[in-house]
PDB file of C-alpha atoms and ligand atoms in Angstrom:
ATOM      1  CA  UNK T   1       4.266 -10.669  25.070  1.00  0.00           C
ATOM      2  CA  UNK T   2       5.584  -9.891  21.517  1.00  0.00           C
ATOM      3  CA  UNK T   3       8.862  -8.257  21.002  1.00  0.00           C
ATOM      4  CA  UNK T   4       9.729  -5.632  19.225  1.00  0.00           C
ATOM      5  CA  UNK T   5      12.328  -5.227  16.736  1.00  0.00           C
ATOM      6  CA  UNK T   6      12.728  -2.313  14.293  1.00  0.00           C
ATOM      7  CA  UNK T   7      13.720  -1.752  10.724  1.00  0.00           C
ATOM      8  CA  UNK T   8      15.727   1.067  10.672  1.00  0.00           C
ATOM      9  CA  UNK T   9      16.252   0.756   6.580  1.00  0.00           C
ATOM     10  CA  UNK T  10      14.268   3.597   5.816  1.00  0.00           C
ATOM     11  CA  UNK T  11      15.983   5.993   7.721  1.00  0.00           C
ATOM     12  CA  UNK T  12      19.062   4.864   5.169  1.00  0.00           C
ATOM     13  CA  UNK T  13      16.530   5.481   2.576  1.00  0.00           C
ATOM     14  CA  UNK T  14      16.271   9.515   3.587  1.00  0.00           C
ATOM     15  CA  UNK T  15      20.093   9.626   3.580  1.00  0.00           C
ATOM     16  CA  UNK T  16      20.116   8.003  -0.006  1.00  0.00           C
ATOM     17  CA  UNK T  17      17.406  10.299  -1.535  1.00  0.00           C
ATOM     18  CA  UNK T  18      20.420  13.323  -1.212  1.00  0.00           C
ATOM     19  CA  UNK T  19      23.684  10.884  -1.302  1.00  0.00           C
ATOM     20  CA  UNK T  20      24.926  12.758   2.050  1.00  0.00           C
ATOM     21  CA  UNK T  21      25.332  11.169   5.419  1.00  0.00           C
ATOM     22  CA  UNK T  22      22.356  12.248   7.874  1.00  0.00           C
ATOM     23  CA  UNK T  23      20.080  11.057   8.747  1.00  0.00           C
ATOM     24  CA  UNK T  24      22.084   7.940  10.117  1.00  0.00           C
ATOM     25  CA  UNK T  25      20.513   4.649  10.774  1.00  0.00           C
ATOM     26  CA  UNK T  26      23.479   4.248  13.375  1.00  0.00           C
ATOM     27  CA  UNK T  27      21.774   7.287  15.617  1.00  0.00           C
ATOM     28  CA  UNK T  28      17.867   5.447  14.665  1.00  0.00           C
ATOM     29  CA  UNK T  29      19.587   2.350  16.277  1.00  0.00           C
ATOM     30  CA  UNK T  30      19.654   4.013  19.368  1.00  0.00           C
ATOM     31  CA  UNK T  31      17.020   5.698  20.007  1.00  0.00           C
ATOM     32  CA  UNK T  32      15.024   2.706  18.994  1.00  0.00           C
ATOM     33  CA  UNK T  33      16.657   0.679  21.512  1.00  0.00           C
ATOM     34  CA  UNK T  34      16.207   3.509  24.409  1.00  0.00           C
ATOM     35  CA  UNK T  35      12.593   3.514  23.305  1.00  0.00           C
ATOM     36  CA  UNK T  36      12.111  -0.162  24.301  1.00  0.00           C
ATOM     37  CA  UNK T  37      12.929  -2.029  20.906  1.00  0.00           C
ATOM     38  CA  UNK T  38      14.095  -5.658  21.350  1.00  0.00           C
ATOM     39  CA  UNK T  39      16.656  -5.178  18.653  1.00  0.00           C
ATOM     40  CA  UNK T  40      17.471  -3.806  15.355  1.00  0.00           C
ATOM     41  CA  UNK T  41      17.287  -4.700  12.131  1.00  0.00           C
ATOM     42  CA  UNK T  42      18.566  -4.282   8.807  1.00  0.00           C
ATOM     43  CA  UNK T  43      18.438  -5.695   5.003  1.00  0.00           C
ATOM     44  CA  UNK T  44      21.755  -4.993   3.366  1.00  0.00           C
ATOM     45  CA  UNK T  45      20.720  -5.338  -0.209  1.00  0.00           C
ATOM     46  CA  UNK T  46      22.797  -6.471  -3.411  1.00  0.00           C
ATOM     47  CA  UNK T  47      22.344  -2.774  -4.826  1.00  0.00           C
ATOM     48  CA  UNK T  48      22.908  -0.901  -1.418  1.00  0.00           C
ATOM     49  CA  UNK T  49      19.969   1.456  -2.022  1.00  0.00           C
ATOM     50  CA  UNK T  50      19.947   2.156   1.333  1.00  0.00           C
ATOM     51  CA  UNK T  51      21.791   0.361   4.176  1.00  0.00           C
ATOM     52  CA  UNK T  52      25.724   0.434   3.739  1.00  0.00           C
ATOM     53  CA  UNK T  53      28.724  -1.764   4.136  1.00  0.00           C
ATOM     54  CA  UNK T  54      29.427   1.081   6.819  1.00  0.00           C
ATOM     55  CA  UNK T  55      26.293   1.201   8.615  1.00  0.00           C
ATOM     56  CA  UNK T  56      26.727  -2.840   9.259  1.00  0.00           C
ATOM     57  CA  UNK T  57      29.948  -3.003  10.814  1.00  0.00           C
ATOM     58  CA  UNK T  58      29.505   0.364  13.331  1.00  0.00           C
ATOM     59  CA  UNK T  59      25.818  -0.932  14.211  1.00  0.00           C
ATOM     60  CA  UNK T  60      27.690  -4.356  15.113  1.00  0.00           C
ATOM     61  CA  UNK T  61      29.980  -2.136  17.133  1.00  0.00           C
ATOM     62  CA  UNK T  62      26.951  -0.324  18.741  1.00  0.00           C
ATOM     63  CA  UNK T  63      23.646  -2.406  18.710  1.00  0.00           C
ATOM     64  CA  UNK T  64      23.247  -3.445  22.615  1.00  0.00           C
ATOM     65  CA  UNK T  65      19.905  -5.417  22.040  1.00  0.00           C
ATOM     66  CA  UNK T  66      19.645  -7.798  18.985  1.00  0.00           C
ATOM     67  CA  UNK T  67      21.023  -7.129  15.238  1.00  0.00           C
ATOM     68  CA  UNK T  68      19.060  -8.830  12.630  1.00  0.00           C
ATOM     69  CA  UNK T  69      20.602  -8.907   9.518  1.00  0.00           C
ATOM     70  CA  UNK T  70      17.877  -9.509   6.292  1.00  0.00           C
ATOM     71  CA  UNK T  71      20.069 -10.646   3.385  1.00  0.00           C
ATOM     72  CA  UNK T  72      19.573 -12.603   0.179  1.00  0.00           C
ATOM     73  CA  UNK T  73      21.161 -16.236   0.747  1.00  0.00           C
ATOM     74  CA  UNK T  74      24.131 -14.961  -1.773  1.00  0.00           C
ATOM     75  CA  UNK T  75      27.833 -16.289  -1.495  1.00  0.00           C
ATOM     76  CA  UNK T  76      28.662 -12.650  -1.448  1.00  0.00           C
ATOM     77  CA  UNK T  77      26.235 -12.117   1.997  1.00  0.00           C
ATOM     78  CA  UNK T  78      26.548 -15.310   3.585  1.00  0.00           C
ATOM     79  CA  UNK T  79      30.768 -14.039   3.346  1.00  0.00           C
ATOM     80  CA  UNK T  80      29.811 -10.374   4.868  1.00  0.00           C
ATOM     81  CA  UNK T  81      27.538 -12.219   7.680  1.00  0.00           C
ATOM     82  CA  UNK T  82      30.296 -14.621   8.730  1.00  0.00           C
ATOM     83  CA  UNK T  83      32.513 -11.835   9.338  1.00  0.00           C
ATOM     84  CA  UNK T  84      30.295  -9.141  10.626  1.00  0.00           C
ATOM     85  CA  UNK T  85      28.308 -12.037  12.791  1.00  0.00           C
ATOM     86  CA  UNK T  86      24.991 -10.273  13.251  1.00  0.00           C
ATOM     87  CA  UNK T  87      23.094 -12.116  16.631  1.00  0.00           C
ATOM     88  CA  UNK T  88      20.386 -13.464  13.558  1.00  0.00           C
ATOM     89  CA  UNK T  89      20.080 -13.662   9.936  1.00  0.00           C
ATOM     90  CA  UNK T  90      16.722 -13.400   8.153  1.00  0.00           C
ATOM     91  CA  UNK T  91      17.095 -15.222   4.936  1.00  0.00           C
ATOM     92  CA  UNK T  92      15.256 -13.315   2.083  1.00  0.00           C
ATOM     93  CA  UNK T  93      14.304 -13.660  -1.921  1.00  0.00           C
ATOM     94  CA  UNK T  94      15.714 -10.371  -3.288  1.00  0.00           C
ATOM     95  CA  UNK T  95      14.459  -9.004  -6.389  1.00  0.00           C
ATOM     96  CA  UNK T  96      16.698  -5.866  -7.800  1.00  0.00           C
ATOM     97  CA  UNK T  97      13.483  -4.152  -9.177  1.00  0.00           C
ATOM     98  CA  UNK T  98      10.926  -4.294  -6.206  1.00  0.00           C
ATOM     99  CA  UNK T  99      10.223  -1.783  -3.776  1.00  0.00           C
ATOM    100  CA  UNK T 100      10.652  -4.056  -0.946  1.00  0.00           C
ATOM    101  CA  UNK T 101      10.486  -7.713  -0.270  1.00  0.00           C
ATOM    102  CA  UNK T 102       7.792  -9.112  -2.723  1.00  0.00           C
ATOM    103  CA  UNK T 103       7.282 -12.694  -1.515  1.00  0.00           C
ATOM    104  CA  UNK T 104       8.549 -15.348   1.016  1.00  0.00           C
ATOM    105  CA  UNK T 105      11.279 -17.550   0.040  1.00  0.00           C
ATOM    106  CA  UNK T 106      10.282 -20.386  -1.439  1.00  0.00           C
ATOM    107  CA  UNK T 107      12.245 -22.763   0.939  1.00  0.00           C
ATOM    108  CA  UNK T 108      11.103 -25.617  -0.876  1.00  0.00           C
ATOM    109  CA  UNK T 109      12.486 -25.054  -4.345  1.00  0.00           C
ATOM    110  CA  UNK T 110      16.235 -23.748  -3.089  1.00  0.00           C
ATOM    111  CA  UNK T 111      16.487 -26.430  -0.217  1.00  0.00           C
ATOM    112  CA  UNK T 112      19.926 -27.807  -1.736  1.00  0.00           C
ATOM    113  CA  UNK T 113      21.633 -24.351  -1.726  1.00  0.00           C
ATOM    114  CA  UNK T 114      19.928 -23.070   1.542  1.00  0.00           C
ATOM    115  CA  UNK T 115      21.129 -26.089   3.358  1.00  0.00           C
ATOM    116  CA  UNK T 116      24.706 -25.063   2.695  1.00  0.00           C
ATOM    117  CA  UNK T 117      23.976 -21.310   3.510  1.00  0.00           C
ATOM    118  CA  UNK T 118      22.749 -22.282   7.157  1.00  0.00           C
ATOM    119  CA  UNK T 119      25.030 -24.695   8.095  1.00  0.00           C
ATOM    120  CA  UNK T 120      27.547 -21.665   7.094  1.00  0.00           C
ATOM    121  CA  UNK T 121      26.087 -19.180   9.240  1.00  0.00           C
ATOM    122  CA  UNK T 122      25.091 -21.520  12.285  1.00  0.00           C
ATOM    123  CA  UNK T 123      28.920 -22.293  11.997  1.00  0.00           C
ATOM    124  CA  UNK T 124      29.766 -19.307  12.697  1.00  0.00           C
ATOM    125  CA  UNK T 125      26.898 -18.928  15.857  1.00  0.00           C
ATOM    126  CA  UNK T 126      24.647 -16.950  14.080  1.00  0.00           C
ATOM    127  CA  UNK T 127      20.877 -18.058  14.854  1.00  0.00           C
ATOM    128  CA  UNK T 128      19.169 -18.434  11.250  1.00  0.00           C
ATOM    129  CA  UNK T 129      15.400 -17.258  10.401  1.00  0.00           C
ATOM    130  CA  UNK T 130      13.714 -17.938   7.051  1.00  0.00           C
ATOM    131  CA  UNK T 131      11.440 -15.719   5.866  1.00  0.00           C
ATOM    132  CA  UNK T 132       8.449 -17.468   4.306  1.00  0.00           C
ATOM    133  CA  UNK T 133       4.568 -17.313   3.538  1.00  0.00           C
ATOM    134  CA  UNK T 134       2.696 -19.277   5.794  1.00  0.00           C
ATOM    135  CA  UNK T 135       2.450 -21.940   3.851  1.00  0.00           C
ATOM    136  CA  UNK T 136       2.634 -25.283   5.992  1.00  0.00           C
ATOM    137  CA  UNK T 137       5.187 -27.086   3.031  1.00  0.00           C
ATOM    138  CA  UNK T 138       7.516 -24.383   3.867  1.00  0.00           C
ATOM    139  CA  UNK T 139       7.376 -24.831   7.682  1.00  0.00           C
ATOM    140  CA  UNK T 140       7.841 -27.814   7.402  1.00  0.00           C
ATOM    141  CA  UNK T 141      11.005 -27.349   4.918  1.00  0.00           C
ATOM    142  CA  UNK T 142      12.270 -24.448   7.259  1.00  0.00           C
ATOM    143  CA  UNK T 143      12.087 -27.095   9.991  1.00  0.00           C
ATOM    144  CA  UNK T 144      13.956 -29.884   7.760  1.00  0.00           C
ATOM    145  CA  UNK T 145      16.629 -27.441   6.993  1.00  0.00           C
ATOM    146  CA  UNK T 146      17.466 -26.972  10.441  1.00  0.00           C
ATOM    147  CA  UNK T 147      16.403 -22.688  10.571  1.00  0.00           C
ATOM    148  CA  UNK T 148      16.336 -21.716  13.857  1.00  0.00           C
ATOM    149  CA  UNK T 149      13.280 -19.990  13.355  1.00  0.00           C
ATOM    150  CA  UNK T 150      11.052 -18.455  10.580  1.00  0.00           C
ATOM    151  CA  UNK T 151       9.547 -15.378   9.709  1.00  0.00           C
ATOM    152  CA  UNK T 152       6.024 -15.284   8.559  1.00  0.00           C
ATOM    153  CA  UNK T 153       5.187 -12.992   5.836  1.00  0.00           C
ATOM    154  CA  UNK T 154       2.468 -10.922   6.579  1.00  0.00           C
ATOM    155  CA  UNK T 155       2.037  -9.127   3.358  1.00  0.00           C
ATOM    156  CA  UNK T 156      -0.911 -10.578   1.995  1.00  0.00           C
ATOM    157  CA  UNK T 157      -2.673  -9.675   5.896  1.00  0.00           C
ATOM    158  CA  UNK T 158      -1.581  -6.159   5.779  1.00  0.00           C
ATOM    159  CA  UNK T 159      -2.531  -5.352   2.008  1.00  0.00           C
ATOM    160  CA  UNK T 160      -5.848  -7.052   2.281  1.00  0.00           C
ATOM    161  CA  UNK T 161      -8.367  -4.640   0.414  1.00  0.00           C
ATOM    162  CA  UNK T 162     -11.463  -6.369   2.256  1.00  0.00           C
ATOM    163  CA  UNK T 163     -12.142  -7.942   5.689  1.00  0.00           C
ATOM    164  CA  UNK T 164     -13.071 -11.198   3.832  1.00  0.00           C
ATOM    165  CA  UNK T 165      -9.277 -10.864   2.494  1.00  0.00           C
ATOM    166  CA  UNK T 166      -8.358  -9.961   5.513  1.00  0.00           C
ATOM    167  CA  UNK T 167      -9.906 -12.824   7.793  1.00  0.00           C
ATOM    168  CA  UNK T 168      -9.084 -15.549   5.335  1.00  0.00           C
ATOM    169  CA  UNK T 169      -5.154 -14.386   5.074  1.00  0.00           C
ATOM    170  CA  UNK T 170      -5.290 -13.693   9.290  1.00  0.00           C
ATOM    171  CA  UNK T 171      -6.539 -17.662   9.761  1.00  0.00           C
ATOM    172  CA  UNK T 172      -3.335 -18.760   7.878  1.00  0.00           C
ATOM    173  CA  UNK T 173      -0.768 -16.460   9.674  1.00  0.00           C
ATOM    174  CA  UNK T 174      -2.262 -17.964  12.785  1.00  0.00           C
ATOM    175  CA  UNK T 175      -2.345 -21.516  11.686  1.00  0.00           C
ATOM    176  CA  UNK T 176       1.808 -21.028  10.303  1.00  0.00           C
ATOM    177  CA  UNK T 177       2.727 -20.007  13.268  1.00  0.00           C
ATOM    178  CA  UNK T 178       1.067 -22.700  15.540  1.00  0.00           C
ATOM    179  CA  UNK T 179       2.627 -25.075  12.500  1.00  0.00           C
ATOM    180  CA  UNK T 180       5.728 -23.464  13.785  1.00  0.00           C
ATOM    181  CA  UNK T 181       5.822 -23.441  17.556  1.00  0.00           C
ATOM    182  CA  UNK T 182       4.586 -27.104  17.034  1.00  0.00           C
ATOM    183  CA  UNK T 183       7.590 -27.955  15.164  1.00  0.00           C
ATOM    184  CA  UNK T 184       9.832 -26.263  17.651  1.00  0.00           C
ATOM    185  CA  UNK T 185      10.966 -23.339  15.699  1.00  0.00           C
ATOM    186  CA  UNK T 186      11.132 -19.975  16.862  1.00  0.00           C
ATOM    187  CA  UNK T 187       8.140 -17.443  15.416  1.00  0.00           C
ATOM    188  CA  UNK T 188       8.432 -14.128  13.444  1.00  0.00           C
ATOM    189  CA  UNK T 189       6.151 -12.009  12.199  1.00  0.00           C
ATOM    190  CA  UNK T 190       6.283  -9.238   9.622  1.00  0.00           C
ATOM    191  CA  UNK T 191       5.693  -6.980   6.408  1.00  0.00           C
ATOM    192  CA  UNK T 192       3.208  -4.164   5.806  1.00  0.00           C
ATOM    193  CA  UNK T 193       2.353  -4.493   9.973  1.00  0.00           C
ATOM    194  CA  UNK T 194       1.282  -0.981  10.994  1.00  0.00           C
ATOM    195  CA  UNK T 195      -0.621   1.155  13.907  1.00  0.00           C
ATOM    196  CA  UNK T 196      -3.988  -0.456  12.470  1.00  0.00           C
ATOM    197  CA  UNK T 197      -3.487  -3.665  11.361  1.00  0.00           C
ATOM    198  CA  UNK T 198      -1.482  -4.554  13.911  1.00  0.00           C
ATOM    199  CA  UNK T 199      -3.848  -5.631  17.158  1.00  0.00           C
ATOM    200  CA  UNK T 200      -4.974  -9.264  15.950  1.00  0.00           C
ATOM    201  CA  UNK T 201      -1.103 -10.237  15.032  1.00  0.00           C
ATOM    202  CA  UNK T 202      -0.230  -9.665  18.068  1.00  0.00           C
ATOM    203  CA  UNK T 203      -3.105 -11.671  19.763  1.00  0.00           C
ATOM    204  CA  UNK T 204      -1.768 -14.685  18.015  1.00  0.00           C
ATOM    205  CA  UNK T 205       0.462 -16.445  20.986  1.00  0.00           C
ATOM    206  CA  UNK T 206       2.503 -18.634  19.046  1.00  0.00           C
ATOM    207  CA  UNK T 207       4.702 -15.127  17.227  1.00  0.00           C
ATOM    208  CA  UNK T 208       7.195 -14.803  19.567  1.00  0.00           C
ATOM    209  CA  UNK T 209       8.663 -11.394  17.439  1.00  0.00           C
ATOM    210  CA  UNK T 210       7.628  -8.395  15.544  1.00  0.00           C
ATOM    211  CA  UNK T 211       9.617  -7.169  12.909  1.00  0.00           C
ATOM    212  CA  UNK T 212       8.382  -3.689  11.779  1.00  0.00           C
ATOM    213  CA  UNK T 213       9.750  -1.019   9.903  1.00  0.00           C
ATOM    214  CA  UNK T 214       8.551   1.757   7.588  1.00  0.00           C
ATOM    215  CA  UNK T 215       4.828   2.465   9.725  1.00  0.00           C
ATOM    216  CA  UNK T 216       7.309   3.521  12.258  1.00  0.00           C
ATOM    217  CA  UNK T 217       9.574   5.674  10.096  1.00  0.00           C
ATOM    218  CA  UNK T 218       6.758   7.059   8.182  1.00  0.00           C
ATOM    219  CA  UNK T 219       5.269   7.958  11.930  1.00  0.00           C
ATOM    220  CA  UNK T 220       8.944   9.178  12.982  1.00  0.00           C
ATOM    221  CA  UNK T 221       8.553  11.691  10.441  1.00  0.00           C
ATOM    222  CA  UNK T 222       6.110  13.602  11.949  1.00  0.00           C
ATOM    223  CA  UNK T 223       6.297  12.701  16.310  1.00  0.00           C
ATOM    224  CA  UNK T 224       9.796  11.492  16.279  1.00  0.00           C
ATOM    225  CA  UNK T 225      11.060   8.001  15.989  1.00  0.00           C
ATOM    226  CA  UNK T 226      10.939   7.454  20.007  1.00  0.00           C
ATOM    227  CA  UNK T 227       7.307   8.408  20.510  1.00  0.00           C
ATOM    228  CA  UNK T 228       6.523   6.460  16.865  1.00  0.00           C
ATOM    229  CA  UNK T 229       8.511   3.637  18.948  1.00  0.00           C
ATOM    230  CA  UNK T 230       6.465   4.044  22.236  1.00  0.00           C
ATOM    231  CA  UNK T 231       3.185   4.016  20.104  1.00  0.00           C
ATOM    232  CA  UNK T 232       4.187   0.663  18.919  1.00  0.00           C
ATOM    233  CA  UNK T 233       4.756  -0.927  22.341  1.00  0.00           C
ATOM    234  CA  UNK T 234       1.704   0.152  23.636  1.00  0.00           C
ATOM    235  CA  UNK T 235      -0.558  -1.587  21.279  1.00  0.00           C
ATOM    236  CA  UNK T 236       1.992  -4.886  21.942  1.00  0.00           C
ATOM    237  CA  UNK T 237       1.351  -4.125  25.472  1.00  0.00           C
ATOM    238  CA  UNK T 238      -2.666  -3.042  25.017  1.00  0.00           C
ATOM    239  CA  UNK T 239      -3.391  -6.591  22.815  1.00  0.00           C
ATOM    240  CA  UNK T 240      -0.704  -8.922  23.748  1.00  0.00           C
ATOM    241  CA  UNK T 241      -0.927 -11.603  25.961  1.00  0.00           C
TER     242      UNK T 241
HETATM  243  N1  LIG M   1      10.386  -8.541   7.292  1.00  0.00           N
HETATM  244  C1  LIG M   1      11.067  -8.621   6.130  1.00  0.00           C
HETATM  245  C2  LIG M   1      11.688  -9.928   5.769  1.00  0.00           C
HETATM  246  C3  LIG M   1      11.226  -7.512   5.287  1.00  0.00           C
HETATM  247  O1  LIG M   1      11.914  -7.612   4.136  1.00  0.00           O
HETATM  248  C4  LIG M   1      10.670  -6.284   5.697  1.00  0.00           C
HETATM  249  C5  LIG M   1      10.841  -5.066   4.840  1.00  0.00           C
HETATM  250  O2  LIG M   1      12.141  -4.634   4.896  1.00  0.00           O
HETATM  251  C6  LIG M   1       9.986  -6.244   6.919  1.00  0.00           C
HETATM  252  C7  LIG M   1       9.835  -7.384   7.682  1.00  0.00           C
HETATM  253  C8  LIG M   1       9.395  -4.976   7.449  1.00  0.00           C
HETATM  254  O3  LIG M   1       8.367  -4.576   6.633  1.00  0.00           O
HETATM  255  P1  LIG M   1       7.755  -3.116   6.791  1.00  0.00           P
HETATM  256  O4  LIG M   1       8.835  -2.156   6.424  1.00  0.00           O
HETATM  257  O5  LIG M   1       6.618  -3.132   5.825  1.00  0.00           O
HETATM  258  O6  LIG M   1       7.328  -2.981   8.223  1.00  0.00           O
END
């Protein structure tokens, strides 16, 4: 079965929209991990709009599953990571203007530069993920680069506007992530994943982790972040195999 592991960046994103310090993504951490998540995640971003410096080095302190640490592949991050040592880093293309992560990494394209940036973090122990589209060149470039594992961009899947869409974009998250397991990398699997789109992802044997944010947050707001939690892990547990 799936595991899985929560964003908690949103809950930073509620502190931000007053500049105080509640809600804390430190408390989120735990409660998500008494609620059954594998682990915790966050994106520290260039601009801080919402996870800290601060909230980094406590949840290091506190996290007792899994902290996954999204960053861009930045001499600035890759210095931060290699001190803080999350358990994982999630490579990501950062864009200051979006709203959130726009597109995969295009592995391909930066190979030269990534290279160095995961032979510095594996250095240091840290297990390395790259999040990509599931595109077969980039599996195949996450593989060369020596990523421990990749994270397939399920964007396109979750925003489809028609089941056609839908289908079509489903058919190549599946086919990544066998590309993937065949290859011997670990599996990932998220963006835009919520309470409805979420059943045939996690059918798909060859994702071996879930990573799933603002559905649950937005859901948080209104039955609490563990039931939102608990909801979650009972479709993983009603679909999964
Ligand atoms: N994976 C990556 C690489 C992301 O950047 C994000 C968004 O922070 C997620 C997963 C989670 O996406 P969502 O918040 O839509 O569940």
């Amino acid at each position: 079965m799936q595991s899985l592991m929560v964003n908690i960046d949103h809950v930073a994103t509620l502190r931000e929209a007053r500049g105080i310090d509640y809600p804390d993504p430190v408390h989120a951490a735990s409660i998500a991990e008494m609620a059954g998540a594998s682990g915790i995640i966050v994106h520290l971003r260039e601009d801080r709009r919402h996870i800290k410096d601060r909230d980094l080095r406590i949840l290091r302190e506190t996290v007792k599953t899994k902290l996954n640490l999204e960053m861009a592949a930045t001499e600035e991050m890759v210095g931060i990571a290699r001190k803080i040592k999350p358990d994982m880093v999630t490579l990501v293309p950062e864009k200051r203007e979006e709203l959130t992560t726009e597109g995969g990494l295009d592995a391909k394209s930066q190979s030269e530069r990534l290279k160095g940036v995961i032979e510095r973090l594996k250095d240091k122990g840290i297990r390395v993920s790259l999040f990509i589209d599931p595109e077969e060149e980039q599996i195949i470039e996450a593989h060369k680069l020596k990523a421990d594992m990749i994270e397939i961009h399920t964007g396109r899947y979750s925003d489809a506007v028609t089941e056609a869409i839908r289908e079509r974009e489903l058919k190549k998250v599946v086919n990544a992530a066998r590309r993937g397991k065949e290859l011997g990398l670990g599996v990932n699997a998220g963006h835009g994943l919520n309470y409805h789109n979420l059943p045939p992802i996690v059918m798909i044997k060859d994702i071996d982790e879930l990573s799933i944010g603002h559905s649950i947050i937005a859901r948080a707001v209104f039955v609490g972040l563990d039931r939102a939690i608990r909801d979650m892990l009972d479709i993983i547990k009603s679909y999964g195999t």
